[in-house]
Structure formats: structure tokens, C-alpha cells
CSV table of C-alpha atoms in Angstrom, one decimal:
chain,number,residue,atom,x,y,z
A,1,MET,CA,-0.3,-50.9,-10.9
A,2,LYS,CA,1.2,-51.1,-7.3
A,3,ALA,CA,4.4,-49.4,-8.4
A,4,ALA,CA,2.2,-46.7,-10.4
A,5,GLU,CA,0.1,-46.2,-7.0
A,6,SER,CA,3.7,-45.8,-4.9
A,7,ILE,CA,4.5,-43.0,-7.2
A,8,GLU,CA,1.2,-41.1,-7.1
A,9,VAL,CA,0.6,-40.9,-3.4
A,10,PRO,CA,3.8,-39.4,-2.5
A,11,ALA,CA,3.4,-36.8,-5.7
A,12,THR,CA,-0.3,-36.2,-4.3
A,13,ARG,CA,0.9,-35.7,-0.8
A,14,ALA,CA,3.6,-33.6,-2.1
A,15,THR,CA,0.9,-31.4,-3.8
A,16,VAL,CA,-1.7,-31.3,-0.7
A,17,ALA,CA,1.4,-30.1,1.1
A,18,ASN,CA,2.5,-27.0,-1.1
A,19,ARG,CA,-1.2,-26.1,-1.6
A,20,SER,CA,-1.3,-26.2,2.3
A,21,VAL,CA,2.2,-24.0,2.6
A,22,SER,CA,0.7,-21.6,-0.2
A,23,ARG,CA,-2.4,-21.1,1.6
A,24,ARG,CA,-0.6,-20.5,4.8
A,25,VAL,CA,1.5,-17.9,2.9
A,26,LEU,CA,-1.3,-16.0,1.6
A,27,LEU,CA,-2.9,-16.1,4.9
A,28,ALA,CA,0.1,-14.7,6.7
A,29,SER,CA,1.2,-12.1,4.0
A,30,THR,CA,-2.6,-10.8,3.6
A,31,ILE,CA,-3.2,-10.5,7.3
A,32,GLY,CA,0.3,-8.8,7.9
A,33,SER,CA,-0.3,-6.3,5.0
A,34,ALA,CA,-3.7,-5.3,6.5
A,35,ILE,CA,-2.1,-4.6,9.6
A,36,GLU,CA,0.8,-2.5,8.4
A,37,TRP,CA,-1.5,-0.6,6.0
A,38,TYR,CA,-4.4,-0.1,9.0
A,39,ASP,CA,-1.6,1.4,10.8
A,40,PHE,CA,-0.2,3.5,8.1
A,41,TYR,CA,-3.3,4.6,6.9
A,42,LEU,CA,-4.7,5.5,10.1
A,43,TYR,CA,-2.1,8.3,10.8
A,44,SER,CA,-3.3,9.3,7.2
A,45,THR,CA,-7.0,9.8,8.1
A,46,ALA,CA,-6.0,11.3,11.5
A,47,SER,CA,-3.9,13.7,9.8
A,48,ALA,CA,-7.0,14.8,7.6
A,49,LEU,CA,-9.1,14.9,10.4
A,50,VAL,CA,-7.8,15.7,13.7
A,51,LEU,CA,-4.2,16.1,13.9
A,52,GLY,CA,-4.0,19.8,12.6
A,53,PRO,CA,-5.6,21.5,15.6
A,54,LEU,CA,-4.1,19.1,18.2
A,55,PHE,CA,-0.5,19.2,17.1
A,56,PHE,CA,-0.3,22.4,15.0
A,57,PRO,CA,-2.9,24.6,16.9
A,58,ASN,CA,-1.2,28.3,16.3
A,59,GLN,CA,-1.8,28.4,12.6
A,60,SER,CA,-4.8,29.2,10.6
A,61,PRO,CA,-6.7,26.2,9.3
A,62,THR,CA,-5.2,25.9,6.1
A,63,ALA,CA,-1.5,26.0,7.7
A,64,GLY,CA,-2.4,23.4,10.1
A,65,THR,CA,-3.6,21.3,7.3
A,66,LEU,CA,-0.6,21.6,5.4
A,67,ALA,CA,1.6,20.9,8.6
A,68,ALA,CA,-0.4,17.7,9.0
A,69,PHE,CA,-0.1,16.5,5.6
A,70,ALA,CA,3.7,17.3,6.0
A,71,THR,CA,4.1,15.0,8.6
A,72,TYR,CA,2.1,12.7,6.7
A,73,ALA,CA,4.7,13.0,3.8
A,74,ALA,CA,7.5,12.4,6.5
A,75,GLY,CA,6.4,8.8,6.2
A,76,PHE,CA,6.7,8.4,2.5
A,77,VAL,CA,10.2,10.1,2.7
A,78,ALA,CA,11.4,7.6,5.1
A,79,ARG,CA,9.9,4.5,2.9
A,80,PRO,CA,12.8,4.5,0.6
A,81,LEU,CA,15.3,4.4,3.2
A,82,GLY,CA,13.3,1.3,5.1
A,83,GLY,CA,13.2,-0.2,1.5
A,84,VAL,CA,17.0,-0.1,1.0
A,85,VAL,CA,17.6,-1.3,4.6
A,86,PHE,CA,15.1,-4.3,4.8
A,87,GLY,CA,15.7,-4.9,1.3
A,88,HIS,CA,19.2,-5.7,1.8
A,89,PHE,CA,18.6,-8.0,4.3
A,90,GLY,CA,15.8,-9.5,2.9
A,91,ASP,CA,17.9,-10.4,-0.1
A,92,ARG,CA,20.7,-11.4,2.4
A,93,ILE,CA,18.9,-13.1,5.4
A,94,GLY,CA,15.6,-14.1,3.9
A,95,ARG,CA,12.0,-12.6,3.4
A,96,LYS,CA,10.5,-13.9,6.6
A,97,SER,CA,12.2,-12.6,9.0
A,98,MET,CA,12.2,-8.9,7.6
A,99,LEU,CA,8.7,-9.4,7.4
A,100,VAL,CA,8.3,-9.9,11.4
A,101,LEU,CA,10.6,-7.0,12.2
A,102,THR,CA,8.7,-4.4,10.0
A,103,LEU,CA,5.5,-5.5,11.4
A,104,LEU,CA,7.1,-5.0,14.8
A,105,ILE,CA,8.4,-1.6,14.0
A,106,MET,CA,5.2,-0.2,12.6
A,107,GLY,CA,3.0,-1.4,15.1
A,108,VAL,CA,4.8,-0.1,18.1
A,109,ALA,CA,5.4,3.4,16.4
A,110,THR,CA,1.6,3.4,15.7
A,111,PHE,CA,0.6,2.4,19.4
A,112,LEU,CA,3.2,5.4,20.8
A,113,VAL,CA,1.5,7.6,18.3
A,114,GLY,CA,-1.6,7.1,20.7
A,115,VAL,CA,0.3,8.1,24.0
A,116,LEU,CA,1.8,11.1,22.6
A,117,PRO,CA,1.1,14.3,24.6
A,118,THR,CA,-0.4,17.2,22.2
A,119,TYR,CA,0.9,20.8,21.8
A,120,GLU,CA,-1.0,21.9,24.6
A,121,GLN,CA,0.3,19.5,26.9
A,122,ALA,CA,4.2,19.3,25.6
A,123,GLY,CA,4.7,22.4,23.4
A,124,ILE,CA,6.7,22.0,20.4
A,125,ILE,CA,8.0,18.3,21.7
A,126,ALA,CA,4.7,17.1,20.6
A,127,PRO,CA,4.9,17.7,17.0
A,128,ILE,CA,8.7,16.6,17.1
A,129,LEU,CA,7.9,13.3,18.7
A,130,LEU,CA,4.9,12.9,16.2
A,131,VAL,CA,7.2,13.0,13.0
A,132,THR,CA,9.5,10.9,14.6
A,133,LEU,CA,6.9,8.2,14.8
A,134,ARG,CA,5.6,8.9,11.7
A,135,VAL,CA,9.3,8.6,10.0
A,136,LEU,CA,9.6,5.0,12.0
A,137,GLN,CA,6.1,4.1,10.3
A,138,GLY,CA,7.4,4.7,6.9
A,139,ILE,CA,10.7,2.9,7.5
A,140,GLY,CA,8.8,-0.3,8.7
A,141,LEU,CA,6.2,0.2,5.5
A,142,GLY,CA,9.2,0.7,3.3
A,143,GLY,CA,10.4,-2.8,4.2
A,144,GLU,CA,6.9,-4.4,4.4
A,145,TRP,CA,5.7,-3.9,0.8
A,146,GLY,CA,8.3,-5.8,-1.1
A,147,GLY,CA,8.7,-8.9,1.4
A,148,GLY,CA,5.1,-9.0,1.5
A,149,VAL,CA,4.2,-9.4,-2.3
A,150,LEU,CA,7.5,-11.4,-2.9
A,151,MET,CA,6.3,-14.1,-0.3
A,152,SER,CA,3.2,-14.9,-1.9
A,153,GLY,CA,4.3,-14.1,-5.5
A,154,GLU,CA,7.3,-16.5,-5.1
A,155,HIS,CA,5.4,-19.3,-3.6
A,156,ALA,CA,3.2,-19.1,-6.9
A,157,PRO,CA,2.7,-21.2,-9.8
A,158,ALA,CA,4.3,-19.5,-12.9
A,159,ASN,CA,1.4,-18.8,-14.5
A,160,ARG,CA,-0.6,-17.3,-11.6
A,161,ARG,CA,1.8,-14.8,-10.2
A,162,GLY,CA,-0.7,-12.0,-10.6
A,163,LEU,CA,-3.2,-14.1,-8.4
A,164,TYR,CA,-0.8,-14.8,-5.6
A,165,ALA,CA,0.8,-11.3,-5.4
A,166,SER,CA,-2.7,-9.9,-5.3
A,167,PHE,CA,-3.4,-11.2,-2.1
A,168,PRO,CA,-1.0,-9.2,0.2
A,169,ALA,CA,-2.1,-6.3,-1.9
A,170,SER,CA,-5.8,-6.9,-0.7
A,171,GLY,CA,-4.0,-6.1,2.5
A,172,PHE,CA,-3.9,-2.2,1.7
A,173,PRO,CA,-7.7,-1.9,1.0
A,174,LEU,CA,-8.6,-4.0,4.3
A,175,GLY,CA,-6.3,-1.8,6.1
A,176,LEU,CA,-7.7,1.3,4.8
A,177,PHE,CA,-11.4,-0.1,5.5
A,178,ALA,CA,-10.2,-0.7,9.0
A,179,SER,CA,-8.7,2.6,9.4
A,180,THR,CA,-11.7,4.5,8.0
A,181,MET,CA,-14.0,2.6,10.1
A,182,VAL,CA,-12.5,3.2,13.2
A,183,PHE,CA,-12.2,6.8,12.6
A,184,ARG,CA,-15.8,6.8,11.5
A,185,LEU,CA,-17.0,5.5,14.9
A,186,VAL,CA,-14.8,8.0,16.9
A,187,ALA,CA,-15.6,10.7,14.7
A,188,ASP,CA,-19.6,10.3,16.2
A,189,LEU,CA,-18.3,11.4,19.2
A,190,PRO,CA,-18.8,14.9,20.9
A,191,GLU,CA,-15.8,17.2,19.3
A,192,HIS,CA,-14.2,17.8,23.0
A,193,GLN,CA,-14.3,14.0,23.7
A,194,LEU,CA,-13.0,13.1,20.2
A,195,LEU,CA,-10.2,15.8,20.6
A,196,THR,CA,-9.1,14.7,24.1
A,197,TRP,CA,-9.1,10.7,24.0
A,198,GLY,CA,-11.6,9.5,21.5
A,199,TRP,CA,-8.8,10.1,18.5
A,200,ARG,CA,-6.3,7.9,20.5
A,201,LEU,CA,-8.3,4.7,20.5
A,202,PRO,CA,-7.8,3.5,17.1
A,203,PHE,CA,-4.1,3.8,17.7
A,204,LEU,CA,-3.7,2.0,20.9
A,205,ALA,CA,-5.8,-0.8,19.5
A,206,SER,CA,-3.4,-1.5,16.9
A,207,ILE,CA,-1.3,-3.2,19.4
A,208,VAL,CA,-3.5,-6.1,19.5
A,209,LEU,CA,-3.5,-6.6,16.0
A,210,VAL,CA,0.3,-6.6,15.7
A,211,VAL,CA,0.7,-9.3,18.1
A,212,VAL,CA,-1.8,-11.4,16.0
A,213,GLY,CA,0.1,-10.6,13.0
A,214,VAL,CA,3.6,-11.8,14.1
A,215,PHE,CA,2.1,-14.9,15.6
A,216,VAL,CA,0.9,-15.7,12.3
A,217,ARG,CA,3.9,-14.5,10.1
A,218,LEU,CA,6.0,-16.9,12.4
A,219,GLY,CA,4.6,-19.9,11.2
A,220,VAL,CA,5.1,-19.6,7.6
A,221,THR,CA,8.3,-20.9,5.3
A,222,GLU,CA,10.5,-19.1,3.5
A,223,SER,CA,10.5,-18.3,-0.1
A,224,PRO,CA,11.4,-21.1,-2.3
A,225,GLU,CA,13.1,-18.9,-4.8
A,226,PHE,CA,15.0,-17.3,-2.1
A,227,VAL,CA,16.0,-21.0,-0.8
A,228,ARG,CA,17.0,-21.8,-4.1
A,229,VAL,CA,19.4,-19.0,-4.4
A,230,GLN,CA,21.1,-20.0,-1.2
A,231,GLN,CA,21.4,-23.6,-2.5
A,232,ALA,CA,22.9,-22.0,-5.6
A,233,GLY,CA,25.9,-20.5,-3.9
A,234,GLY,CA,24.3,-17.9,-1.4
A,235,PRO,CA,23.0,-14.3,-1.8
A,236,VAL,CA,25.2,-11.8,-3.1
A,237,LYS,CA,27.1,-9.3,-0.8
A,238,VAL,CA,25.3,-6.0,-1.8
A,239,PRO,CA,21.9,-7.0,-3.6
A,240,LEU,CA,21.6,-3.1,-4.5
A,241,ALA,CA,24.4,-3.2,-6.7
A,242,GLY,CA,22.9,-6.0,-8.8
A,243,VAL,CA,19.7,-3.6,-9.0
A,244,VAL,CA,22.6,-0.6,-10.4
A,245,LYS,CA,24.1,-3.0,-12.6
A,246,GLN,CA,20.6,-4.2,-14.5
A,247,GLY,CA,20.4,-0.3,-15.4
A,248,PRO,CA,18.2,2.5,-15.0
A,249,ARG,CA,15.2,1.4,-17.3
A,250,PRO,CA,13.7,-0.9,-14.9
A,251,VAL,CA,14.2,0.8,-11.6
A,252,LEU,CA,12.6,3.8,-13.5
A,253,ARG,CA,9.8,1.9,-14.9
A,254,GLY,CA,8.6,0.4,-11.6
A,255,ALA,CA,9.1,4.0,-9.9
A,256,PHE,CA,6.8,5.7,-12.5
A,257,ALA,CA,4.2,2.8,-12.3
A,258,SER,CA,4.2,2.8,-8.7
A,259,LEU,CA,4.2,6.7,-8.8
A,260,GLY,CA,0.6,6.5,-10.3
A,261,LEU,CA,-0.5,3.9,-8.1
A,262,ALA,CA,0.2,5.9,-4.7
A,263,MET,CA,-1.0,9.0,-6.2
A,264,ILE,CA,-4.5,7.4,-6.8
A,265,VAL,CA,-4.2,6.9,-3.1
A,266,SER,CA,-2.8,10.0,-1.8
A,267,VAL,CA,-5.5,12.2,-3.5
A,268,TYR,CA,-8.9,10.0,-3.1
A,269,SER,CA,-7.8,8.9,0.5
A,270,VAL,CA,-6.1,11.8,2.2
A,271,TYR,CA,-6.7,15.2,0.3
A,272,LEU,CA,-10.3,14.7,-0.7
A,273,LEU,CA,-11.2,13.3,2.6
A,274,SER,CA,-9.7,16.7,4.3
A,275,TYR,CA,-11.3,18.9,0.8
A,276,ALA,CA,-14.7,17.3,1.9
A,277,SER,CA,-14.0,17.9,5.8
A,278,SER,CA,-13.2,21.4,6.4
A,279,GLY,CA,-14.1,24.7,5.4
A,280,PRO,CA,-17.8,25.3,3.5
A,281,ALA,CA,-17.9,21.0,2.6
A,282,ALA,CA,-17.3,20.1,6.4
A,283,ALA,CA,-21.1,18.8,6.4
A,284,GLN,CA,-19.7,16.3,3.7
A,285,GLY,CA,-17.2,14.6,6.0
A,286,PRO,CA,-19.2,11.5,7.3
A,287,LYS,CA,-20.7,10.9,3.8
A,288,VAL,CA,-17.4,10.9,2.2
A,289,LEU,CA,-16.1,8.3,4.8
A,290,ASN,CA,-18.9,6.1,4.1
A,291,GLY,CA,-18.1,6.5,0.5
A,292,LEU,CA,-14.3,5.5,1.4
A,293,LEU,CA,-15.2,2.7,3.3
A,294,ILE,CA,-17.4,1.5,0.5
A,295,GLY,CA,-14.8,1.9,-2.0
A,296,ALA,CA,-11.9,0.3,0.0
A,297,LEU,CA,-14.2,-2.7,0.6
A,298,LEU,CA,-14.9,-3.5,-2.9
A,299,GLU,CA,-11.3,-3.2,-3.8
A,300,ALA,CA,-10.7,-6.0,-1.2
A,301,LEU,CA,-12.9,-8.0,-2.9
A,302,LEU,CA,-11.9,-7.2,-6.7
A,303,LEU,CA,-8.0,-7.3,-6.2
A,304,PRO,CA,-7.9,-10.8,-6.5
A,305,VAL,CA,-9.9,-10.7,-9.8
A,306,ALA,CA,-7.6,-8.2,-11.2
A,307,GLY,CA,-4.6,-10.3,-10.0
A,308,LEU,CA,-6.1,-13.3,-12.0
A,309,LEU,CA,-7.2,-11.1,-15.1
A,310,SER,CA,-3.7,-9.7,-15.3
A,311,ASP,CA,-2.3,-13.5,-15.5
A,312,ILE,CA,-4.6,-14.0,-18.2
A,313,LEU,CA,-4.8,-10.7,-20.4
A,314,GLY,CA,-1.4,-9.6,-19.3
A,315,ARG,CA,-0.3,-6.8,-16.7
A,316,ARG,CA,-0.4,-3.7,-18.8
A,317,PRO,CA,-4.1,-3.7,-19.8
A,318,LEU,CA,-5.3,-3.8,-16.6
A,319,LEU,CA,-2.8,-1.2,-15.4
A,320,LEU,CA,-3.9,1.2,-18.5
A,321,PHE,CA,-7.5,0.4,-17.8
A,322,GLY,CA,-7.2,1.4,-13.9
A,323,TYR,CA,-5.2,4.5,-14.7
A,324,ALA,CA,-7.6,5.6,-16.9
A,325,VAL,CA,-10.6,5.3,-14.6
A,326,CYS,CA,-8.8,6.9,-11.8
A,327,ALA,CA,-7.8,9.9,-14.0
A,328,LEU,CA,-11.1,10.4,-15.5
A,329,VAL,CA,-12.9,10.2,-12.1
A,330,GLY,CA,-10.6,12.5,-10.4
A,331,LEU,CA,-11.8,15.6,-12.9
A,332,VAL,CA,-15.5,15.4,-11.4
A,333,ALA,CA,-14.6,14.0,-7.8
A,334,PRO,CA,-14.5,17.4,-6.3
A,335,GLN,CA,-17.6,18.4,-7.5
A,336,TRP,CA,-19.4,14.9,-6.9
A,337,LEU,CA,-18.0,15.0,-3.2
A,338,LEU,CA,-19.2,18.9,-2.6
A,339,SER,CA,-22.9,17.7,-4.0
A,340,GLY,CA,-23.8,16.3,-0.8
A,341,ASP,CA,-25.6,13.3,-2.9
A,342,GLN,CA,-24.5,10.0,-1.1
A,343,THR,CA,-24.9,8.1,-4.3
A,344,LEU,CA,-22.5,10.3,-6.2
A,345,ILE,CA,-20.3,10.4,-3.4
A,346,ILE,CA,-20.1,6.6,-3.1
A,347,LEU,CA,-19.9,6.3,-6.9
A,348,THR,CA,-16.7,8.3,-6.5
A,349,PHE,CA,-14.9,5.9,-4.4
A,350,VAL,CA,-16.5,2.9,-5.9
A,351,LEU,CA,-14.9,3.7,-9.5
A,352,ALA,CA,-11.7,5.4,-8.3
A,353,MET,CA,-10.7,2.9,-5.5
A,354,GLY,CA,-13.1,-0.3,-5.8
A,355,ILE,CA,-12.4,-0.4,-9.7
A,356,GLY,CA,-9.7,1.7,-10.8
A,357,HIS,CA,-6.7,1.4,-8.1
A,358,ALA,CA,-8.1,-2.2,-7.7
A,359,ALA,CA,-7.0,-3.1,-11.5
A,360,VAL,CA,-3.7,-1.0,-11.1
A,361,TYR,CA,-3.0,-2.7,-7.9
A,362,GLY,CA,-3.7,-6.2,-9.1
A,363,ALA,CA,-1.4,-6.1,-11.7
A,364,ILE,CA,1.6,-4.0,-10.3
A,365,SER,CA,3.2,-6.4,-7.8
A,366,ALA,CA,3.3,-9.1,-10.5
A,367,PHE,CA,4.7,-6.5,-13.0
A,368,LEU,CA,7.5,-5.4,-10.8
A,369,ILE,CA,8.3,-9.0,-9.5
A,370,ASP,CA,9.0,-9.9,-13.1
A,371,MET,CA,11.6,-6.9,-13.8
A,372,PHE,CA,14.0,-8.5,-11.5
A,373,PRO,CA,15.7,-11.5,-10.5
A,374,PRO,CA,15.4,-12.7,-6.9
A,375,GLU,CA,19.1,-12.4,-6.2
A,376,HIS,CA,18.0,-8.7,-5.6
A,377,ARG,CA,14.5,-8.7,-6.3
A,378,TYR,CA,13.5,-7.4,-2.7
A,379,SER,CA,15.6,-4.5,-3.0
A,380,ALA,CA,14.9,-3.8,-6.4
A,381,LEU,CA,10.8,-3.8,-5.7
A,382,ALA,CA,11.4,-2.0,-2.4
A,383,VAL,CA,13.4,0.9,-3.7
A,384,THR,CA,11.3,1.2,-6.8
A,385,TYR,CA,8.0,1.2,-5.3
A,386,GLN,CA,8.8,3.6,-2.4
A,387,LEU,CA,10.3,6.1,-4.7
A,388,GLY,CA,7.2,6.4,-6.6
A,389,ALA,CA,5.0,6.3,-3.5
A,390,THR,CA,7.4,9.0,-1.7
A,391,VAL,CA,7.1,11.4,-4.8
A,392,ALA,CA,2.9,10.9,-4.8
A,393,SER,CA,3.2,11.5,-1.1
A,394,PHE,CA,3.6,15.4,-2.0
A,395,GLY,CA,0.3,15.2,-4.0
A,396,PRO,CA,-2.1,16.2,-0.9
A,397,LEU,CA,0.6,18.9,0.4
A,398,ALA,CA,1.1,20.6,-3.1
A,399,ALA,CA,-2.7,20.4,-3.6
A,400,ALA,CA,-3.4,21.8,-0.5
A,401,ALA,CA,-1.0,24.7,-0.8
A,402,LEU,CA,-2.3,25.6,-4.4
A,403,ALA,CA,-5.7,25.3,-3.5
A,404,GLY,CA,-5.8,27.2,-0.3
A,405,PRO,CA,-8.6,28.2,1.3
A,406,ALA,CA,-10.7,28.3,-2.0
A,407,HIS,CA,-10.7,24.8,-2.2
A,408,THR,CA,-10.0,24.4,-5.7
A,409,ALA,CA,-9.9,21.3,-7.9
A,410,VAL,CA,-6.3,21.1,-8.1
A,411,PRO,CA,-6.3,17.3,-6.9
A,412,GLY,CA,-7.7,16.4,-10.2
A,413,MET,CA,-4.9,18.0,-12.6
A,414,PHE,CA,-2.2,16.4,-10.0
A,415,LEU,CA,-4.2,13.0,-10.3
A,416,LEU,CA,-4.3,13.3,-14.0
A,417,TRP,CA,-0.5,14.1,-14.2
A,418,GLY,CA,0.1,11.2,-12.1
A,419,CYS,CA,-2.0,8.7,-14.1
A,420,LEU,CA,-0.9,9.7,-17.4
A,421,THR,CA,2.8,9.4,-16.5
A,422,ALA,CA,2.4,5.7,-15.2
A,423,ALA,CA,0.0,5.2,-18.2
A,424,ALA,CA,2.9,5.9,-20.7
A,425,VAL,CA,5.6,3.9,-18.8
A,426,ALA,CA,3.2,0.9,-18.8
A,427,VAL,CA,2.9,1.5,-22.6
A,428,ALA,CA,6.4,1.7,-23.3
A,429,ALA,CA,7.4,-1.5,-20.9
A,430,GLU,CA,8.6,-4.8,-22.6
A,431,ARG,CA,5.6,-6.8,-24.0
A,432,THR,CA,4.7,-9.9,-21.5
A,433,ARG,CA,3.7,-13.1,-22.0
A,434,ARG,CA,0.3,-14.0,-20.3
A,435,THR,CA,2.1,-15.0,-17.1
A,436,GLY,CA,3.6,-11.7,-17.1
A,437,ARG,CA,7.2,-12.4,-17.4
A,438,ALA,CA,9.4,-10.3,-19.9
A,439,SER,CA,9.2,-12.0,-23.0
A,440,ALA,CA,11.7,-13.3,-25.5
A,441,PRO,CA,11.7,-11.6,-28.9
A,442,SER,CA,9.8,-14.9,-30.4
A,443,ALA,CA,7.1,-15.0,-27.8
A,444,GLN,CA,3.8,-14.6,-28.6
A,445,PRO,CA,2.8,-11.0,-27.0
A,446,SER,CA,0.0,-10.8,-24.7
A,447,GLU,CA,-1.5,-7.5,-25.9
């Protein structure tokens, strides 16, 4: 009996210790991710509301909006570069150090946006500096996403990877909620105050969040799967070469699945926000911000539920459901947003962001993790996800260019195309076990 107790106690202590480590990792990944997304989408909200007249004033309203959206897209164009660089060192040196570095890059760039001179104050140098800082934001976020989900997903039990990986994904709606909330507050300022100093406050406040995020992330342990790679002979010299050797199919699948995910965000949180805040629909702007706030908060609550369901039902059912909901709502969203009915406006974002995007985002992290071995997983996730997100970032720009001042329902068609493409990829993907891992031919499929 005593011998049995002497064995059980260390095992119990080890289990408690492992759970404590996992909780710290989940907390650090979620907080850091929320801060990075706050920084990134703070710029997105500002591009829809104030950056056009401040940095591109000598243009028509439509041309100013296009220019602001182009700088928004510049951050996405830089994300694959950040993915390649930080993915390489994340597979070579470790996940933890890269997460701290990406958070610092993103936070400093965001803070500096808040102290930039406007076009009226500095001329052409102002938009040049703005684009430069946006590119730095993109580089930082390009390395953040893969590392954040890996730290959580690689600490997870084998049958709960979807749940664990969904926690850093929750950082996206939390960051979106926070960035939208602060701009909702400053948007109530008189226009002169908003355009002179009010818009700067959300950017300047980000430096406080960065200090908190860095402190939290410095306290976590390295990914156990990366540690095992080191113990088994060390990381590969060129992780990206391993991604290439694995063949184009998983990379393309990951990129197209991510395209649908990012297209949803680009259309709902950027283009439609601008759509309902300018021209004849300008009066609906505050109501749309309210709807976006509610949708983002609901998504933050439902993302872990979606992650858990992807562990139980499989990744593909969640992906297909989410893409379908977002595509269908996109066809009626312009009319609902222009209706002036706060209930319909809230329903737009509750269905699209709170439910549809939550289902996709809750499943896609583990869906991508399971495609690649840990030796080059950081590089693979960073590249595939950022490629899809980069293409999707041109959705608002293309929609604004085609719609012009008439504000047609073009975004619904863009969204439908992106979601259908991503859904087709999910259908074509290899069948998965209930854990989401690629199944052997003899394994029981989950679908």
C-alpha cells in the first residue's frame, strides 16, 4: 500500500504541475494574441474612419478610402515575410523567444503611429511613414500567429488540440473588441478633436498593453514538442526546405482555408464598417460599431466551444458550417447595415462574426497544426496562413474600387467566392480522426 502511495503522489504532483504549466501557456498566448490583434486592427478601424482625410487629403472621398485601404493591405503583404523569418527562427531557436520579439515589434510600431505627423503637418513623408509602420506591424503579426497557436496546441493533450489552440485564436475577437471599443469612444468626440488628437489616443495606449504582454510571455515554458525535436537531434537547418519537400498540397490547402477565414474579417470588420460610415450611410456608423462590438465579444466566448467541438466532431464540419453562415449573411449584410435597424445590424455581426467566424477560427488552428510535423511546423503555419490572409486583405480594396461612390453590394460576392473556395478545400482535405489528425486508411473517419 505504501509503495503504491509513493508512486501515486509524484504522478499526481506531475499532473498538477503540467496543468499549471498549460494554464500559464494558455493565458500568455491568449493575452499576447489579444494585444497583437488589438494593435493590428486598431489600424484597420482607423483606416475605415479617419486615416483617409488625415494622410491622403488631396483626393476624392473614394480615392482617400482606397489609399487608406491600400496601407491596410500593405500590412498583410508584409505578413508572409514575417512568417518566413520568424517561422525559421521559431523552428530553429524556439517558439517562446519569437513570441516575445513579435509582440515588441508590433507594439512599438503601433505606438509610433500615434505620434506620426499628418499630411498637413509633414506632407508626403507622413503617408510614407504610415505605410512603413504598417509594414512593420505586418512583419510582427506574420510571426505571431503561428507561434501563438503552436505554444498552446503543442502543450495540449492529443484529444484536445482544437480546444487548446482556440484560446490564442480568442485573442483575435478580444483584440478586435478592444480596438473597436476605444474607437467607439473617441468617435464621440467633436470632429475637430477627433481628427487632431483623439484618434492618437488608442495607438498611444497600446504601449501599456505591450509591457504587460511581454511580462506574461517571459514566464512561460518552451513547447514540449519543440523540446523533443531538440533532444532527438536538434532542429533542421532550413525548416522552410522541409515545408517544400512535403509538397505543395498541404501548403495550398492551408493557404486557401486561411483565405476564407481572413476574407470574412476583411469584409465584415473593414469594408462594411467603412461602407456604413461614409456617403449616404454615414449615420449608421455608430450602430455598426455597436454591432461589431457585440459580434466580437460573442465570438471570444464561443471560440473555445468551437475548438472543443472540432475535437469531438472533426475539423471539417466546423469549417464548412462557418464558411456557409458567413457567405450567406454576406449576401444580405449591405441591406441590413443600411436599414438603420439596430437589431438587423447587430444580427449581421452576431451571425457572421459571433457564430460563423468563431466556427471557422475555432477549428482552423488545429486543422493547420495537424498538417505538418513539428520540425518545420512554425514555418509551415506562418507561411500558409499568411499567404491566405494576404490575398484576402485585398478584398476591401477591390470591393471599394468596384463599388465606387455608389456603394453596391460587391463585398457579398467577394465573400461568397472566398468562402466557397475555402469550403471546397476543406471538403477535399484528408479525412481526420476526431482529434483532427490525419487518419491512416484504416482509421475510422469522423465525418
